[in-house]
């Protein structure tokens, strides 16, 4: 899935990059839109885009000054010759009176088409939904990324989704040490086949005093045939790894 990887990277904008605009082809676009355009290998100077922000940027409410509006939709329709990108982003602040409350980001499916309107049209559909909640001092994240590539009568796709929580040991220094729990799946689909890897992290203990590994907890990876890789952390740089119960 080398083709999809660059779109995955482009779509994963940092929270601050969600609304930050980038200049592409002399136009200011929301960062995820600009990143996807550039990942497509299009020439920035040739891009012709129509964009709409609802409400207009001057009317967007941001009482807590965290650069995430209370609610705003960004719509885009860009063309370069017979290549076209269309889609929209809906961004909401969880609590516009609290800069640490979190946010939700939902895409109304981006679609990038090549040879648009021609018999050999091909394309890429991208959906990204993110929900970040902070309940001081803990964090909860829901993430869903779905990408589909089509053309020449064939379709293939990948979906990556997970939920995660992070609880710091000390609210005053939240990223010095803490506990991470995670559960997610990675799917890969072709016209005739489907593969899935399931990952789970249980009470992974992180400490900035250990640069090599986690210091506690476990992480596992399992495929659809029941093969299971388990990594157990017994302390700093003390790791036990088993595959289907056999030590590696």
mmCIF file of C-alpha atoms in Angstrom:
data_model
loop_
_atom_site.group_PDB
_atom_site.id
_atom_site.type_symbol
_atom_site.label_atom_id
_atom_site.label_comp_id
_atom_site.label_asym_id
_atom_site.label_seq_id
_atom_site.Cartn_x
_atom_site.Cartn_y
_atom_site.Cartn_z
ATOM 1 C CA UNK A 1 0.000 0.000 0.000
ATOM 2 C CA UNK A 2 2.799 2.411 -0.814
ATOM 3 C CA UNK A 3 0.308 4.550 -2.746
ATOM 4 C CA UNK A 4 -1.997 4.903 0.237
ATOM 5 C CA UNK A 5 0.744 5.578 2.759
ATOM 6 C CA UNK A 6 1.419 9.088 1.530
ATOM 7 C CA UNK A 7 -2.288 9.902 1.787
ATOM 8 C CA UNK A 8 -2.382 8.454 5.300
ATOM 9 C CA UNK A 9 0.541 10.689 6.273
ATOM 10 C CA UNK A 10 -1.055 13.689 4.560
ATOM 11 C CA UNK A 11 -4.380 13.131 6.300
ATOM 12 C CA UNK A 12 -2.942 12.834 9.805
ATOM 13 C CA UNK A 13 -2.696 16.497 10.635
ATOM 14 C CA UNK A 14 -1.594 17.504 14.104
ATOM 15 C CA UNK A 15 -4.321 19.230 16.147
ATOM 16 C CA UNK A 16 -2.701 22.605 15.492
ATOM 17 C CA UNK A 17 -2.499 21.789 11.784
ATOM 18 C CA UNK A 18 -6.195 21.118 11.473
ATOM 19 C CA UNK A 19 -7.076 24.753 10.863
ATOM 20 C CA UNK A 20 -3.691 26.213 9.973
ATOM 21 C CA UNK A 21 -3.731 27.255 6.321
ATOM 22 C CA UNK A 22 -0.994 26.436 3.837
ATOM 23 C CA UNK A 23 -0.385 28.305 0.604
ATOM 24 C CA UNK A 24 -0.634 26.076 -2.477
ATOM 25 C CA UNK A 25 -0.775 27.569 -5.935
ATOM 26 C CA UNK A 26 -0.958 31.033 -4.387
ATOM 27 C CA UNK A 27 -4.081 30.079 -2.428
ATOM 28 C CA UNK A 28 -4.547 29.600 1.308
ATOM 29 C CA UNK A 29 -6.109 26.214 2.068
ATOM 30 C CA UNK A 30 -6.748 24.261 5.297
ATOM 31 C CA UNK A 31 -3.655 22.229 6.077
ATOM 32 C CA UNK A 32 -5.185 18.754 5.410
ATOM 33 C CA UNK A 33 -6.432 19.903 1.991
ATOM 34 C CA UNK A 34 -3.046 21.357 1.027
ATOM 35 C CA UNK A 35 -1.234 18.242 2.267
ATOM 36 C CA UNK A 36 -3.441 15.881 0.247
ATOM 37 C CA UNK A 37 -2.965 17.995 -2.876
ATOM 38 C CA UNK A 38 0.800 17.956 -2.486
ATOM 39 C CA UNK A 39 0.794 14.203 -1.750
ATOM 40 C CA UNK A 40 -0.921 13.717 -5.101
ATOM 41 C CA UNK A 41 2.171 15.021 -6.899
ATOM 42 C CA UNK A 42 0.251 17.878 -8.504
ATOM 43 C CA UNK A 43 2.039 21.040 -9.583
ATOM 44 C CA UNK A 44 1.086 23.709 -7.015
ATOM 45 C CA UNK A 45 1.283 26.559 -9.526
ATOM 46 C CA UNK A 46 -1.351 24.889 -11.745
ATOM 47 C CA UNK A 47 -3.965 24.307 -9.039
ATOM 48 C CA UNK A 48 -7.301 26.085 -9.418
ATOM 49 C CA UNK A 49 -9.381 25.878 -6.248
ATOM 50 C CA UNK A 50 -12.717 27.178 -5.093
ATOM 51 C CA UNK A 51 -13.073 27.151 -1.321
ATOM 52 C CA UNK A 52 -15.793 28.058 1.131
ATOM 53 C CA UNK A 53 -15.704 28.458 4.896
ATOM 54 C CA UNK A 54 -18.977 28.318 6.821
ATOM 55 C CA UNK A 55 -19.241 30.572 8.685
ATOM 56 C CA UNK A 56 -16.672 32.900 7.088
ATOM 57 C CA UNK A 57 -13.391 33.044 8.981
ATOM 58 C CA UNK A 58 -14.117 36.545 10.294
ATOM 59 C CA UNK A 59 -17.355 35.246 11.874
ATOM 60 C CA UNK A 60 -15.960 32.048 13.381
ATOM 61 C CA UNK A 61 -16.221 31.912 17.157
ATOM 62 C CA UNK A 62 -13.136 30.939 19.181
ATOM 63 C CA UNK A 63 -13.708 32.157 22.733
ATOM 64 C CA UNK A 64 -10.874 30.129 24.281
ATOM 65 C CA UNK A 65 -8.309 31.197 21.631
ATOM 66 C CA UNK A 66 -7.096 27.635 20.984
ATOM 67 C CA UNK A 67 -7.285 28.180 17.179
ATOM 68 C CA UNK A 68 -10.079 25.598 16.942
ATOM 69 C CA UNK A 69 -13.420 27.255 16.112
ATOM 70 C CA UNK A 70 -16.597 26.413 17.971
ATOM 71 C CA UNK A 71 -17.865 24.942 14.687
ATOM 72 C CA UNK A 72 -16.716 25.490 11.113
ATOM 73 C CA UNK A 73 -16.959 23.699 7.790
ATOM 74 C CA UNK A 74 -14.279 23.965 5.090
ATOM 75 C CA UNK A 75 -15.325 22.972 1.568
ATOM 76 C CA UNK A 76 -12.957 22.676 -1.372
ATOM 77 C CA UNK A 77 -13.123 21.869 -5.079
ATOM 78 C CA UNK A 78 -9.712 21.921 -6.803
ATOM 79 C CA UNK A 79 -8.751 21.140 -10.409
ATOM 80 C CA UNK A 80 -5.516 20.653 -12.294
ATOM 81 C CA UNK A 81 -6.272 19.779 -15.933
ATOM 82 C CA UNK A 82 -8.336 16.551 -15.663
ATOM 83 C CA UNK A 83 -7.434 15.907 -12.009
ATOM 84 C CA UNK A 84 -9.955 16.995 -9.379
ATOM 85 C CA UNK A 85 -10.172 17.008 -5.570
ATOM 86 C CA UNK A 86 -13.471 17.590 -3.781
ATOM 87 C CA UNK A 87 -14.475 17.317 -0.155
ATOM 88 C CA UNK A 88 -15.149 19.088 3.100
ATOM 89 C CA UNK A 89 -14.048 19.134 6.725
ATOM 90 C CA UNK A 90 -16.297 19.792 9.728
ATOM 91 C CA UNK A 91 -14.352 20.939 12.782
ATOM 92 C CA UNK A 92 -15.862 21.403 16.249
ATOM 93 C CA UNK A 93 -14.421 22.481 19.581
ATOM 94 C CA UNK A 94 -15.605 20.231 22.432
ATOM 95 C CA UNK A 95 -15.949 23.249 24.740
ATOM 96 C CA UNK A 96 -15.189 26.690 23.359
ATOM 97 C CA UNK A 97 -14.676 28.010 26.882
ATOM 98 C CA UNK A 98 -11.929 25.512 27.651
ATOM 99 C CA UNK A 99 -8.766 25.439 25.458
ATOM 100 C CA UNK A 100 -7.890 21.905 26.651
ATOM 101 C CA UNK A 101 -11.314 20.304 26.086
ATOM 102 C CA UNK A 102 -10.493 18.611 22.773
ATOM 103 C CA UNK A 103 -12.120 18.630 19.351
ATOM 104 C CA UNK A 104 -13.813 16.545 16.647
ATOM 105 C CA UNK A 105 -12.853 16.486 12.979
ATOM 106 C CA UNK A 106 -15.055 14.783 10.379
ATOM 107 C CA UNK A 107 -14.410 14.691 6.655
ATOM 108 C CA UNK A 108 -17.244 14.470 4.180
ATOM 109 C CA UNK A 109 -15.301 12.034 2.013
ATOM 110 C CA UNK A 110 -12.563 13.560 -0.068
ATOM 111 C CA UNK A 111 -12.464 12.192 -3.599
ATOM 112 C CA UNK A 112 -9.434 12.696 -5.819
ATOM 113 C CA UNK A 113 -10.088 11.673 -9.446
ATOM 114 C CA UNK A 114 -7.656 11.307 -12.354
ATOM 115 C CA UNK A 115 -8.789 11.498 -16.001
ATOM 116 C CA UNK A 116 -12.043 12.917 -14.636
ATOM 117 C CA UNK A 117 -15.064 12.156 -16.821
ATOM 118 C CA UNK A 118 -13.127 9.863 -19.155
ATOM 119 C CA UNK A 119 -13.551 6.089 -19.657
ATOM 120 C CA UNK A 120 -10.241 5.460 -17.886
ATOM 121 C CA UNK A 121 -11.180 7.557 -14.830
ATOM 122 C CA UNK A 122 -9.546 6.393 -11.627
ATOM 123 C CA UNK A 123 -9.521 7.827 -8.173
ATOM 124 C CA UNK A 124 -8.974 7.813 -4.455
ATOM 125 C CA UNK A 125 -11.619 8.231 -1.752
ATOM 126 C CA UNK A 126 -10.519 9.339 1.690
ATOM 127 C CA UNK A 127 -12.420 9.567 4.964
ATOM 128 C CA UNK A 128 -10.869 10.766 8.201
ATOM 129 C CA UNK A 129 -12.688 11.144 11.526
ATOM 130 C CA UNK A 130 -10.947 12.161 14.732
ATOM 131 C CA UNK A 131 -12.356 12.708 18.208
ATOM 132 C CA UNK A 132 -10.027 13.990 20.929
ATOM 133 C CA UNK A 133 -11.323 14.519 24.463
ATOM 134 C CA UNK A 134 -9.412 15.790 27.437
ATOM 135 C CA UNK A 135 -10.820 15.271 30.906
ATOM 136 C CA UNK A 136 -8.028 16.887 32.882
ATOM 137 C CA UNK A 137 -5.532 15.341 33.104
ATOM 138 C CA UNK A 138 -6.547 12.295 31.004
ATOM 139 C CA UNK A 139 -6.875 11.993 27.234
ATOM 140 C CA UNK A 140 -9.218 9.856 25.097
ATOM 141 C CA UNK A 141 -8.892 9.517 21.311
ATOM 142 C CA UNK A 142 -11.064 7.910 18.659
ATOM 143 C CA UNK A 143 -9.527 7.719 15.200
ATOM 144 C CA UNK A 144 -10.819 6.316 11.912
ATOM 145 C CA UNK A 145 -9.027 6.497 8.556
ATOM 146 C CA UNK A 146 -10.472 4.884 5.445
ATOM 147 C CA UNK A 147 -8.927 4.987 1.974
ATOM 148 C CA UNK A 148 -10.138 3.366 -1.243
ATOM 149 C CA UNK A 149 -8.353 3.311 -4.605
ATOM 150 C CA UNK A 150 -10.290 2.432 -7.761
ATOM 151 C CA UNK A 151 -9.704 2.215 -11.491
ATOM 152 C CA UNK A 152 -9.557 -0.256 -14.389
ATOM 153 C CA UNK A 153 -12.441 -2.192 -12.856
ATOM 154 C CA UNK A 154 -10.530 -2.881 -9.646
ATOM 155 C CA UNK A 155 -10.777 -1.572 -6.094
ATOM 156 C CA UNK A 156 -8.517 -1.854 -3.107
ATOM 157 C CA UNK A 157 -8.534 -0.103 0.206
ATOM 158 C CA UNK A 158 -7.259 0.170 3.719
ATOM 159 C CA UNK A 159 -8.907 1.131 6.991
ATOM 160 C CA UNK A 160 -7.111 2.042 10.180
ATOM 161 C CA UNK A 161 -9.168 2.685 13.292
ATOM 162 C CA UNK A 162 -8.438 2.760 16.994
ATOM 163 C CA UNK A 163 -9.443 4.043 20.379
ATOM 164 C CA UNK A 164 -6.851 5.048 22.943
ATOM 165 C CA UNK A 165 -6.626 6.543 26.415
ATOM 166 C CA UNK A 166 -3.688 8.125 28.178
ATOM 167 C CA UNK A 167 -3.519 8.829 31.910
ATOM 168 C CA UNK A 168 -0.470 10.778 33.128
ATOM 169 C CA UNK A 169 1.066 9.977 36.481
ATOM 170 C CA UNK A 170 1.288 13.684 37.290
ATOM 171 C CA UNK A 171 -1.093 16.272 35.871
ATOM 172 C CA UNK A 172 1.564 18.977 36.172
ATOM 173 C CA UNK A 173 3.970 17.058 33.916
ATOM 174 C CA UNK A 174 1.575 14.974 31.788
ATOM 175 C CA UNK A 175 4.141 13.602 29.345
ATOM 176 C CA UNK A 176 6.847 12.701 31.842
ATOM 177 C CA UNK A 177 5.183 9.395 32.735
ATOM 178 C CA UNK A 178 1.816 7.762 32.291
ATOM 179 C CA UNK A 179 -0.274 4.783 31.205
ATOM 180 C CA UNK A 180 -1.530 4.096 27.679
ATOM 181 C CA UNK A 181 -4.326 1.732 26.655
ATOM 182 C CA UNK A 182 -5.043 1.143 22.990
ATOM 183 C CA UNK A 183 -7.199 -1.074 20.800
ATOM 184 C CA UNK A 184 -7.350 -0.920 17.023
ATOM 185 C CA UNK A 185 -7.449 -2.695 13.671
ATOM 186 C CA UNK A 186 -5.748 -2.340 10.307
ATOM 187 C CA UNK A 187 -7.709 -3.736 7.344
ATOM 188 C CA UNK A 188 -6.464 -4.220 3.792
ATOM 189 C CA UNK A 189 -8.996 -5.040 1.068
ATOM 190 C CA UNK A 190 -8.717 -6.059 -2.582
ATOM 191 C CA UNK A 191 -11.486 -7.085 -4.987
ATOM 192 C CA UNK A 192 -11.255 -10.703 -3.807
ATOM 193 C CA UNK A 193 -9.343 -10.699 -0.518
ATOM 194 C CA UNK A 194 -9.435 -9.139 2.944
ATOM 195 C CA UNK A 195 -6.750 -9.040 5.613
ATOM 196 C CA UNK A 196 -6.908 -7.731 9.179
ATOM 197 C CA UNK A 197 -4.388 -7.108 11.924
ATOM 198 C CA UNK A 198 -5.693 -6.342 15.402
ATOM 199 C CA UNK A 199 -3.537 -4.547 17.949
ATOM 200 C CA UNK A 200 -4.052 -4.059 21.669
ATOM 201 C CA UNK A 201 -1.985 -2.302 24.303
ATOM 202 C CA UNK A 202 -2.808 -3.043 27.936
ATOM 203 C CA UNK A 203 -1.583 -0.701 30.664
ATOM 204 C CA UNK A 204 1.555 0.307 28.798
ATOM 205 C CA UNK A 205 3.616 2.266 31.291
ATOM 206 C CA UNK A 206 5.674 5.100 29.864
ATOM 207 C CA UNK A 207 8.430 6.970 31.674
ATOM 208 C CA UNK A 208 10.738 9.617 30.278
ATOM 209 C CA UNK A 209 13.501 8.134 32.434
ATOM 210 C CA UNK A 210 13.597 5.115 30.097
ATOM 211 C CA UNK A 211 14.425 6.000 26.502
ATOM 212 C CA UNK A 212 14.624 2.428 25.155
ATOM 213 C CA UNK A 213 11.270 0.786 25.998
ATOM 214 C CA UNK A 214 8.086 1.026 27.974
ATOM 215 C CA UNK A 215 8.543 0.068 31.620
ATOM 216 C CA UNK A 216 5.406 -2.027 32.108
ATOM 217 C CA UNK A 217 2.338 -3.479 30.445
ATOM 218 C CA UNK A 218 1.958 -5.418 27.203
ATOM 219 C CA UNK A 219 1.218 -5.030 23.511
ATOM 220 C CA UNK A 220 -0.172 -7.675 21.157
ATOM 221 C CA UNK A 221 -0.771 -8.091 17.426
ATOM 222 C CA UNK A 222 -3.059 -10.783 16.001
ATOM 223 C CA UNK A 223 -4.055 -11.741 12.445
ATOM 224 C CA UNK A 224 -7.282 -13.319 11.196
ATOM 225 C CA UNK A 225 -5.798 -16.825 11.471
ATOM 226 C CA UNK A 226 -5.226 -16.444 15.186
ATOM 227 C CA UNK A 227 -1.453 -15.962 15.026
ATOM 228 C CA UNK A 228 -0.478 -13.753 17.934
ATOM 229 C CA UNK A 229 2.638 -11.746 18.732
ATOM 230 C CA UNK A 230 2.839 -10.637 22.378
ATOM 231 C CA UNK A 231 5.341 -8.144 23.761
ATOM 232 C CA UNK A 232 5.557 -7.908 27.549
ATOM 233 C CA UNK A 233 7.461 -5.093 29.246
ATOM 234 C CA UNK A 234 8.907 -6.095 32.612
ATOM 235 C CA UNK A 235 10.894 -2.930 33.292
ATOM 236 C CA UNK A 236 13.176 -0.551 31.471
ATOM 237 C CA UNK A 237 14.867 -2.410 28.609
ATOM 238 C CA UNK A 238 13.491 -5.709 29.963
ATOM 239 C CA UNK A 239 11.230 -7.205 27.291
ATOM 240 C CA UNK A 240 9.731 -10.654 26.743
ATOM 241 C CA UNK A 241 8.420 -11.517 23.256
ATOM 242 C CA UNK A 242 6.355 -14.589 22.328
ATOM 243 C CA UNK A 243 4.752 -15.713 19.072
ATOM 244 C CA UNK A 244 1.849 -18.160 19.480
ATOM 245 C CA UNK A 245 3.092 -18.820 22.982
ATOM 246 C CA UNK A 246 6.673 -19.628 21.966
ATOM 247 C CA UNK A 247 9.463 -17.359 23.199
ATOM 248 C CA UNK A 248 11.426 -15.473 20.560
#
